[in-house]
Short mmCIF file of C-alpha atoms and ligand atoms in Angstrom, two decimals:
data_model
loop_
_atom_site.label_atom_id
_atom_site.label_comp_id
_atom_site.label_asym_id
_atom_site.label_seq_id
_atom_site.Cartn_x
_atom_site.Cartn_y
_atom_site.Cartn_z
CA UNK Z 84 16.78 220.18 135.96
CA UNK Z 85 15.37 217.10 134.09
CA UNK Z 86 15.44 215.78 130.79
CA UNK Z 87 13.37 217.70 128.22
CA UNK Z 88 11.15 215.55 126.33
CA UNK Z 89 8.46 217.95 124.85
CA UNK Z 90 8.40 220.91 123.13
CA UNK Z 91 7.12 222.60 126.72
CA UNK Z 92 10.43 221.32 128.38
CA UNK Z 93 12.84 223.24 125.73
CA UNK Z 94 10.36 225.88 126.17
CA UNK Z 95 10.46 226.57 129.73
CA UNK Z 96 14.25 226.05 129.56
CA UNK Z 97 14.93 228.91 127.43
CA UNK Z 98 15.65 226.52 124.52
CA UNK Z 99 13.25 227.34 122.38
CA UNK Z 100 11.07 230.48 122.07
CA UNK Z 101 7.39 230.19 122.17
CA UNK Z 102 6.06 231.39 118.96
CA UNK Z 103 7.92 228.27 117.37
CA UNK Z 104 6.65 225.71 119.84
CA UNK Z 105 3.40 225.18 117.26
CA UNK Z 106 4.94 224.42 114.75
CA UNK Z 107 7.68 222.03 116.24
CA UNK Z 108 4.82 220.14 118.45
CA UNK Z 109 3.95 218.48 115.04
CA UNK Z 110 7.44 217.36 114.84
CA UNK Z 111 7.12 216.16 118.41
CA UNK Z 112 4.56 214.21 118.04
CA UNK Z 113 6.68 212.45 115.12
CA UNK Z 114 9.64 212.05 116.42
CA UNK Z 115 11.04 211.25 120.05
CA UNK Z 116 12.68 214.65 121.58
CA UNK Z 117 15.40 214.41 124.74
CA UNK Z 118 18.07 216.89 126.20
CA UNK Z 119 20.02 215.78 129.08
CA UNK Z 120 20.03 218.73 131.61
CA UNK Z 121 23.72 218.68 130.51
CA UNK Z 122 23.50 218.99 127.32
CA UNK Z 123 20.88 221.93 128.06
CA UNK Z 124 23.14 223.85 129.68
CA UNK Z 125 25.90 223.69 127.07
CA UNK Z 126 23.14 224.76 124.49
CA UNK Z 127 21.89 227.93 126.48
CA UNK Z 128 25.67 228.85 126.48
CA UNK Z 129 25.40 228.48 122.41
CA UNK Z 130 21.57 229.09 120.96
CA UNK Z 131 22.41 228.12 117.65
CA UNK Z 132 25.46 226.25 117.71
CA UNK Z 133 26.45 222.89 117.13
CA UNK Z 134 25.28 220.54 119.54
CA UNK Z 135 21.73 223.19 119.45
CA UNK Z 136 21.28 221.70 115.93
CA UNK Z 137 21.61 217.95 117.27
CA UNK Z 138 19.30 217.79 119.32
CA UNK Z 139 16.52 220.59 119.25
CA UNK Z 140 13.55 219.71 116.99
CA UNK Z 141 13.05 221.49 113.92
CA UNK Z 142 10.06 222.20 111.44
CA UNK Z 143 12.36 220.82 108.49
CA UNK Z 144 12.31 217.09 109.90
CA UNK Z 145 8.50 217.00 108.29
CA UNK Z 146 9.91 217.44 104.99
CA UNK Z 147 10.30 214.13 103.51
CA UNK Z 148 12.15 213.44 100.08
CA UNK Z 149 11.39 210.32 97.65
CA UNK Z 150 14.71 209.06 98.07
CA UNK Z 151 13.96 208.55 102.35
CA UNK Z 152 13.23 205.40 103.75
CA UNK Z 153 11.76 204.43 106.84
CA UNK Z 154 14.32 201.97 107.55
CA UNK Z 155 17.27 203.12 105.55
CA UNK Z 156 20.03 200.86 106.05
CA UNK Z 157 17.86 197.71 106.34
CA UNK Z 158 17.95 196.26 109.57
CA UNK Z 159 14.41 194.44 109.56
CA UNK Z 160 16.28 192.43 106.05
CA UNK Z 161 18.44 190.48 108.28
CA UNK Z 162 16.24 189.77 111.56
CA UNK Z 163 16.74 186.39 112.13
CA UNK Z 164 14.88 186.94 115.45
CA UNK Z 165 13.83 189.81 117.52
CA UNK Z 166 16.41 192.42 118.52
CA UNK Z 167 19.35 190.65 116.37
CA UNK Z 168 20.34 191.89 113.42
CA UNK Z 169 22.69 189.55 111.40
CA UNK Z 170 24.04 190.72 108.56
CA UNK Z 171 27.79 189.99 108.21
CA UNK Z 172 29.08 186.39 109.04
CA UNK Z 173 31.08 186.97 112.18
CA UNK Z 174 29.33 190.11 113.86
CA UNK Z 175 25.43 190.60 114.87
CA UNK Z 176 23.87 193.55 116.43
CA UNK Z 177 21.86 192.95 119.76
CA UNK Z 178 19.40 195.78 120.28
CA UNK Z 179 18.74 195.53 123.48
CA UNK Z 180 16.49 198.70 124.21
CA UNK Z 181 15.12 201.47 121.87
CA UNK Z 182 15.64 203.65 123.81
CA UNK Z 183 17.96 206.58 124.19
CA UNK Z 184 19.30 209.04 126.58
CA UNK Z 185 19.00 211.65 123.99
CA UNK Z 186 17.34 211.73 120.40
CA UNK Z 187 19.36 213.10 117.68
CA UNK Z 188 17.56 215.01 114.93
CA UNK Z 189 19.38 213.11 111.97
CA UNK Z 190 18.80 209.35 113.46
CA UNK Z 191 19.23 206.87 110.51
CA UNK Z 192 17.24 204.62 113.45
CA UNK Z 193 14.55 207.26 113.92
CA UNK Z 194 11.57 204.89 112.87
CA UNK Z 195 12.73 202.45 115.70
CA UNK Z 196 14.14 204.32 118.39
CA UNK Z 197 12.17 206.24 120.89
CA UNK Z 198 11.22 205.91 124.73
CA UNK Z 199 8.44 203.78 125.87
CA UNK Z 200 8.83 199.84 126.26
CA UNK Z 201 11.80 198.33 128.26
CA UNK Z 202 13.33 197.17 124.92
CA UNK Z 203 13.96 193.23 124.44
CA UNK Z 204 11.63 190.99 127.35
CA UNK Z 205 13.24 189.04 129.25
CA UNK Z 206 12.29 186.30 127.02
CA UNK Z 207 13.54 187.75 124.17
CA UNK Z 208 16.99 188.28 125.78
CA UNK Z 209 17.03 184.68 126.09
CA UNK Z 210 16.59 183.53 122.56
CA UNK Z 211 18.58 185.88 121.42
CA UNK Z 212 21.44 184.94 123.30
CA UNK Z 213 20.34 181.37 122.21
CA UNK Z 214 20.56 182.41 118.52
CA UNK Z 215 24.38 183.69 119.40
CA UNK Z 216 25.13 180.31 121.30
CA UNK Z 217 24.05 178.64 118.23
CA UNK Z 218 26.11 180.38 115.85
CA UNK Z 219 29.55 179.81 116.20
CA UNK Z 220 30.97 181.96 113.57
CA UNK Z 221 29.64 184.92 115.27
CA UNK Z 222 33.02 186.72 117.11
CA UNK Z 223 31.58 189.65 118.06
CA UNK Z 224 28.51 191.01 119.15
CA UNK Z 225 27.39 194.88 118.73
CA UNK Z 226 24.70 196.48 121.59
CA UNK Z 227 23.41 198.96 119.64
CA UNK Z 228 19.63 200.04 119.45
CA UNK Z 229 19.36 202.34 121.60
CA UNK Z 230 21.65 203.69 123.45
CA UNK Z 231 23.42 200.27 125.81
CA UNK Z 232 24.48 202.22 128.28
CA UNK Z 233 20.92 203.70 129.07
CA UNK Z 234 20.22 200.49 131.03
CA UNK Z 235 21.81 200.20 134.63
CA UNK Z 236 25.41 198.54 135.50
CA UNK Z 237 23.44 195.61 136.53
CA UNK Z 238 21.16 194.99 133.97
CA UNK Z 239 23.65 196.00 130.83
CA UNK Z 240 26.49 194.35 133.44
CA UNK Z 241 24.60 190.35 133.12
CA UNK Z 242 24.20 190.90 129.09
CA UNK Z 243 27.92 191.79 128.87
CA UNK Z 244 28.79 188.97 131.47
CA UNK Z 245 26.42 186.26 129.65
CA UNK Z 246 27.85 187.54 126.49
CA UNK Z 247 31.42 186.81 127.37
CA UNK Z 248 30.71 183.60 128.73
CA UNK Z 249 30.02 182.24 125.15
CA UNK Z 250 33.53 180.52 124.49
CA UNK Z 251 32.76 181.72 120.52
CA UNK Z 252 32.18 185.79 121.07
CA UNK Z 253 35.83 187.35 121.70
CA UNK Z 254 34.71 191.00 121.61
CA UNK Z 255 31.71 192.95 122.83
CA UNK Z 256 31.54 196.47 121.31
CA UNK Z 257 28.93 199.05 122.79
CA UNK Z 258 27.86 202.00 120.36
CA UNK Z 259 27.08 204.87 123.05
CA UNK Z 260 25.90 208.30 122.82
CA UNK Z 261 26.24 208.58 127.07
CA UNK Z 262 29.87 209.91 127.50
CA UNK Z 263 28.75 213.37 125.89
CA UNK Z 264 25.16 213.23 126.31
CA UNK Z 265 25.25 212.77 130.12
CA UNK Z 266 28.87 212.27 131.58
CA UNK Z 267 28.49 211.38 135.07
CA UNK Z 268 26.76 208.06 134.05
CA UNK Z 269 30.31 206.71 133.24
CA UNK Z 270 30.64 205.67 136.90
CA UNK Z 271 33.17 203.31 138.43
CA UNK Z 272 30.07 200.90 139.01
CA UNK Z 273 29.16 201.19 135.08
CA UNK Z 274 32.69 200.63 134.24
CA UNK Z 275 33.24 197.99 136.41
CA UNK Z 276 30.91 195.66 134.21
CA UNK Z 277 32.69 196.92 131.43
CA UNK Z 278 35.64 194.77 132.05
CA UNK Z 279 35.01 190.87 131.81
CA UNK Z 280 37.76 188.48 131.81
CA UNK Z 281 36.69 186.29 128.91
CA UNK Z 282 35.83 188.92 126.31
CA UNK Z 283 37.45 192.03 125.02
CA UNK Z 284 34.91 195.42 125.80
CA UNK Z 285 35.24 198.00 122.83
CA UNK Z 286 33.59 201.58 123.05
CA UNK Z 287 32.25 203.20 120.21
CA UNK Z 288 31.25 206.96 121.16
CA UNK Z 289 29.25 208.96 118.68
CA UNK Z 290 30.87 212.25 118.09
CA UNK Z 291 30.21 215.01 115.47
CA UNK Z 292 31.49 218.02 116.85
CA UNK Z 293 34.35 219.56 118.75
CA UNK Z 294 31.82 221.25 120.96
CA UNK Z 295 30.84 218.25 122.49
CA UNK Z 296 34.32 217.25 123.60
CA UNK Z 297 34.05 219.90 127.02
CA UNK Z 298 35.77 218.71 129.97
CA UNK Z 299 33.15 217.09 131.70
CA UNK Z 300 32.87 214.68 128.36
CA UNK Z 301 37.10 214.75 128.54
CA UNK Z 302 36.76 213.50 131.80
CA UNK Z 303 34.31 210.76 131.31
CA UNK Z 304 36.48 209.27 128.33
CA UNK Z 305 39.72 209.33 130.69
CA UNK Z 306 38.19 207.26 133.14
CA UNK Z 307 36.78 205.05 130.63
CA UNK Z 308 40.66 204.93 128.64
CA UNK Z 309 41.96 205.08 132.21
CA UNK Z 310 40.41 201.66 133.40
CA UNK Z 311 42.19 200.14 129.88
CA UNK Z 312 38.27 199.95 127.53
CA UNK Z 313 39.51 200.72 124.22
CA UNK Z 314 37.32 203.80 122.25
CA UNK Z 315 36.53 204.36 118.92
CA UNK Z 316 34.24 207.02 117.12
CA UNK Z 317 31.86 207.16 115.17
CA UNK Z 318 31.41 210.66 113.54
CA UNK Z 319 27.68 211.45 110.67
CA UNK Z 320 29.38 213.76 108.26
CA UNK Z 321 26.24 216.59 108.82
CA UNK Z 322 25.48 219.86 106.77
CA UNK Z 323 25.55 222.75 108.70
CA UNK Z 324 27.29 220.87 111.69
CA UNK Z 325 30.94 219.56 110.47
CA UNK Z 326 30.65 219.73 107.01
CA UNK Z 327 33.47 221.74 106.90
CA UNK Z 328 37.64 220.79 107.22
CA UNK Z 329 38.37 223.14 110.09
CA UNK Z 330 35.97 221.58 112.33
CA UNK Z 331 36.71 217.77 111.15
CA UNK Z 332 40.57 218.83 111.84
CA UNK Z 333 39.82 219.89 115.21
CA UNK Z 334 37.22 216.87 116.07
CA UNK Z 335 39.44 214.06 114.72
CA UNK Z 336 42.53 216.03 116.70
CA UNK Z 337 40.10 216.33 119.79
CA UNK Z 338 39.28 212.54 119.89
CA UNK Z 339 42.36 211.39 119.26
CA UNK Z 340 43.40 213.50 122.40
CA UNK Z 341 41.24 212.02 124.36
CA UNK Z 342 42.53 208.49 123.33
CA UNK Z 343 39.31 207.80 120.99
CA UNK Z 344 40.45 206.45 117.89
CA UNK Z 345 37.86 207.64 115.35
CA UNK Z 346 36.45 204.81 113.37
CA UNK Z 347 34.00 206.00 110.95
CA UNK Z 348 33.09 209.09 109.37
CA UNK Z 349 29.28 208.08 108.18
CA UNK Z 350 27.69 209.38 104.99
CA UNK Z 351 24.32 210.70 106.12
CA UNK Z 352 22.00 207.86 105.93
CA UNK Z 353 18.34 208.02 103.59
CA UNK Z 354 16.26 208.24 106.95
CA UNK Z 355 13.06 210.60 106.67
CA UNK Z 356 13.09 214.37 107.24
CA UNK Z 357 16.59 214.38 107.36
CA UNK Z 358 17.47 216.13 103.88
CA UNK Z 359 18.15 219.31 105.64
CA UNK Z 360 21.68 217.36 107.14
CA UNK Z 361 22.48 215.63 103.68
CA UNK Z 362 25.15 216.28 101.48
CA UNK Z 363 26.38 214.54 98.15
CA UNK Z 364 29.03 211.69 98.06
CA UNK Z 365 30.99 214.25 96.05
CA UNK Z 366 30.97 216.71 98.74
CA UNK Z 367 32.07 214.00 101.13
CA UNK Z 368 34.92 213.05 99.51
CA UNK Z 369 36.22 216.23 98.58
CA UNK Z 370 36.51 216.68 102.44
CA UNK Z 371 38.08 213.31 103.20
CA UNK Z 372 40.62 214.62 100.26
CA UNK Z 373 41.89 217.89 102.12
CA UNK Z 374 42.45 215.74 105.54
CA UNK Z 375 44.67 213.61 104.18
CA UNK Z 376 48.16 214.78 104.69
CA UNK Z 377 46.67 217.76 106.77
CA UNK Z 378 45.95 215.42 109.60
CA UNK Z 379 48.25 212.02 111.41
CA UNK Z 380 47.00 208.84 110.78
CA UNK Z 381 45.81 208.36 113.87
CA UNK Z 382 43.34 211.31 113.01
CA UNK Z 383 41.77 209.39 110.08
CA UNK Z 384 38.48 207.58 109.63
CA UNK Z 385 36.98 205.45 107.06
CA UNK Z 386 34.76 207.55 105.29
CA UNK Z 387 31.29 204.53 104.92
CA UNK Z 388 28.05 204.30 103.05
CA UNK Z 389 25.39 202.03 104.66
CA UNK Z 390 24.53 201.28 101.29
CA UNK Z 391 20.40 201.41 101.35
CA UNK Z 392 18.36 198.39 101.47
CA UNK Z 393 20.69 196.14 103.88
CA UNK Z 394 23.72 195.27 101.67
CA UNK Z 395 25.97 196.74 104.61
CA UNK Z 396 28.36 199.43 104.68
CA UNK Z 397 31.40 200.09 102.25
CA UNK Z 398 34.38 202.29 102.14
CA UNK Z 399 33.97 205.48 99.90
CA UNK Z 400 36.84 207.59 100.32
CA UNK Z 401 38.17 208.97 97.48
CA UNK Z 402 40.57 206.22 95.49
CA UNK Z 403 44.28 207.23 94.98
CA UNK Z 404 44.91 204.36 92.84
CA UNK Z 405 44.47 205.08 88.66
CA UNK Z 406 45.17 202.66 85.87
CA UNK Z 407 47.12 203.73 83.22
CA UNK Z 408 47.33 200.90 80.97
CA UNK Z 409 44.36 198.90 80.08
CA UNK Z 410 44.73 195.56 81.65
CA UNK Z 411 48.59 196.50 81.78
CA UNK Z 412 50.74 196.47 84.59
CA UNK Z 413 50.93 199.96 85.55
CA UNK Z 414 49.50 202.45 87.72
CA UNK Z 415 49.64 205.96 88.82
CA UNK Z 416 49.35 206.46 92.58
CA UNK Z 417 48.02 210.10 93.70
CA UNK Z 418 49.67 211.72 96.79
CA UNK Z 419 47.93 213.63 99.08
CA UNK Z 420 48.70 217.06 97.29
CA UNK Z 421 47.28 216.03 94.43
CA UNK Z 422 50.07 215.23 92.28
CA UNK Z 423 50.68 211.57 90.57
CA UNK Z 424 53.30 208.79 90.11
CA UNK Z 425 53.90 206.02 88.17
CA UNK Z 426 53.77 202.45 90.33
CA UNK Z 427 54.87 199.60 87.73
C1 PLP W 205 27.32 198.68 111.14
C2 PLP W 205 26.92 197.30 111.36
C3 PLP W 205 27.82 196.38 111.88
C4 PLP W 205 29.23 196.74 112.27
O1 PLP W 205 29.97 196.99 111.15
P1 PLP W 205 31.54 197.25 111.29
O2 PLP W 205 31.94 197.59 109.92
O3 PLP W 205 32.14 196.01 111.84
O4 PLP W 205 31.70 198.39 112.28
C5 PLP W 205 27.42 195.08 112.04
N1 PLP W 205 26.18 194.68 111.72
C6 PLP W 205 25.29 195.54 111.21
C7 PLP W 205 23.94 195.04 110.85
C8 PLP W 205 25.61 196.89 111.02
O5 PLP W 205 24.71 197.74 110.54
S1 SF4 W 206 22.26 208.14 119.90
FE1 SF4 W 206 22.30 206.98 117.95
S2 SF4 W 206 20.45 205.68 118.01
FE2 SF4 W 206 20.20 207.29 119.59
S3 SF4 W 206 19.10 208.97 118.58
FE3 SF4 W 206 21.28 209.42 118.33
S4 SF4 W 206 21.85 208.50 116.34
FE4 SF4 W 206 19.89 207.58 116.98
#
C-alpha cells in the first residue's frame, strides 16, 4: 500500500465508493488529500468513524461562509521573513516545509499547506536562522508548517542541531501529526536527533480522537516518552468528531496515559469550507464546564481562540470568578458543580 493522494487512491482502496468520486474530485483539486496506508487500514475497519471524517474529502469543504478566511489566524501579518512567523516576543514559528504526511479536512493552514516544493531553500533556511541569531529575546522556536517530522532525521536532525547551538533559544518544540498518522517513522534514528545537549526538545502531537490512540500510535509515543522528549497535545474541538464529553473524557484520559500532557483544546479556526466542523464558543465552553471536576488535572487543557486576523491566541474557558460588589472587594468563586461562594 501507498499513500492515497487522489480521489482514485481512496477509491481503489475501498475508501470511498465510486458514484461520489465526481463530486469530491472538485474538492481534490482544491484541497491537498493524503492517507497513510496506516491510517487506511484503521478507516476500512471504521467507514464512517472518527479518524474517516479527518481525513477523507468531502463535498461540504466547497461550501464557504462570509465569516472564512483564507488565512485565518494571520500568519502572513507577522512575516518578518520567509518561513518565520513572529508574533509573540520570545517564541517564532519556523515553517520549514508545507508539507504534510497527511491532510486534515479542517486545516486552519489549508491555504498554505499542501505537497509540492521542498518547503524553505536552502537559502532561506539560512536567513531565517540569521533572523533567530539576531533576535535575542527569542527562547524558543516552533517547527510547524507542515508537518517537521516529514523531513528525514538528517535533514530535520541539522535544523534542530543549528537551532540549539544558538546560546539564546532554550527550547525547540515540534508540532507533529506523524506519531498517529504513520507510527513507524518515530525511529531510534529520528529520535536520536531529537535529543541535543544545548536545547530542551518538546513534542506537540495533534490528537482529536480516542480512535487514533491504537497501539501502534501507543507504541510510538512510549518510545518517544521512553527516550525522556517531553509531549504535549494539541486537540481542534470538531463537530461530529469530539464534540461530545464522553469522547473528550476518554481522549484527555488516553493521552495522559500515554504520558502526553494535553496542551490545548483549539476552537475551530475561520479557515474556508470548514463550517461543517464549527461549533459556537458557547458550545465550547459548556463542554470545558462538564470536564472540570469529572476529569484530574492532569487531564485538562486550555480551551484557545486564535483570535482572527493575527492578534494570537487567548484562553476562553469558561470564568469561575464573579464580582459581586461593584469595584468592592468581594467575589463569588463557582465550583465545578455549579454552585458559588463568597471570596472576600
Ligand atoms: C500558536 C502560536 C505560537 C505558540 O503559542 P503558544 O501559546 O506558546 O503555544 C507561537 N507563534 C505563533 C505565530 C502561533 O500561532
Ligand atoms: S497536520 Fe496540521 S498542518 Fe497538517 S493538515 Fe493537519 S492540521 Fe494542517
Amino acid at each position: 500500500m501507498t499513500t492515497a493522494r487522489t480521489v482514485a487512491d481512496l477509491v481503489s482502496a475501498g475508501l470511498v465508493v465510486p458514484q461520489q468520486a465526481p463530486a469530491l474530485a472538485a474538492v481534490a483539486a482544491r484541497y491537498a488529500i493524503a492517507v497513510t496506508p496506516y491510517l487506511q487500514s484503521l478507516i476500512a475497519a471504521d467507514p464512517k468513524g472518527p479518524i474517516a471524517r479527518q481525513y477523507l474529502p468531502d463535498p461540504r469543504e466547497l461550501e464557504n461562509r462570509p465569516e472564512e478566511r483564507d488565512d485565518p489566524i494571520g500568519d502572513r501579518a507577522h512575516m518578518p521573513v520567509p518561513g518565520v512567523v513572529h508574533r509573540y516576543p520570545d517564541r517564532v514559528l519556523l515553517k520549514l516545509i508545507h508539507a504534510c504526511a497527511v491532510y486534515c479536512r479542517f486545516c486552519f493552514r489549508r491555504e498554505m499547506v499542501g505537497p509540492g516544493g521542498d518547503g524553505l531553500s536552502p537559502e532561506a533556511l539560512e536567513q531565517g536562522l540569521r533572523y533567530i541569531r539576531q533576535h535575542p529575546e527569542i527562547w524558543e522556536v516552533i517547527l510547524t508548517g507542515g508537518d517537521p517530522l516529514v523531513l528525514t532525521p538528517r535533514r530535520l536532525g541539522a535544523v534542530v542541531a543549528d537551532l540549539a547551538a544558538i546560546d539564546h533559544v532554550a527550547v525547540v518544540r515540534l508540532h507533529t501529526r506523524i506519531p498517529l498518522a504513520d507510527p513507524e517513522r518515530i525511529t531510534a534514528a529520528l529520535i536520536d536527533v531529537l535529543r541535543p545537549s544545548q536545547a530542551a526538545v518538546w513534542i506537540a502531537v495533534h490528537c482529536n480522537h480516542p480512535a487514533e490512540l491504537t497501539p501502534e500510535a501507543c507504541a510510538a509515543l512510549a518510545r518517544l516518552a521512553d527516550a525522556g522528549v517531553p509531549l504535549v497535545s494539541q486537540t481542534v474541538l470538531l463537530r461530529g468528531i469530539n464534540d461530545d464529553v464522553a469522547t473528550l473524557d476518554q481522549l484527555f484520559r488516553a493521552l495522559v496515559r500515554a504520558r502526553v500532557k494535553p496542551y490545548y483544546l483549539h476552537h475551530p479556526d475561520l479557515a474556508p469550507g470548514t463550517g461543517h466542523f464549527r461549533l459556537s464558543l458557547a458550545e465550547g465552553q459548556a463542554l470545558v464546564r462538564r470536564l472540570r471536576g469529572r476529569l484530574s488535572g492532569l487531564c485538562q487543557p486550555h480551551y484557545v481562540l486564535d483570535i482572527p486576523g493575527g492578534h494570537g491566541k487567548v484562553p476562553v474557558g469558561p470564568g469561575y470568578l464573579h464580582d459581586v460588589v461593584e469595584g468592592g472587594g468581594e467575589a463569588e468563586v463557582e465550583d465545578w458543580q455549579g454552585h458559588r461562594h463568597p471570596y472576600p
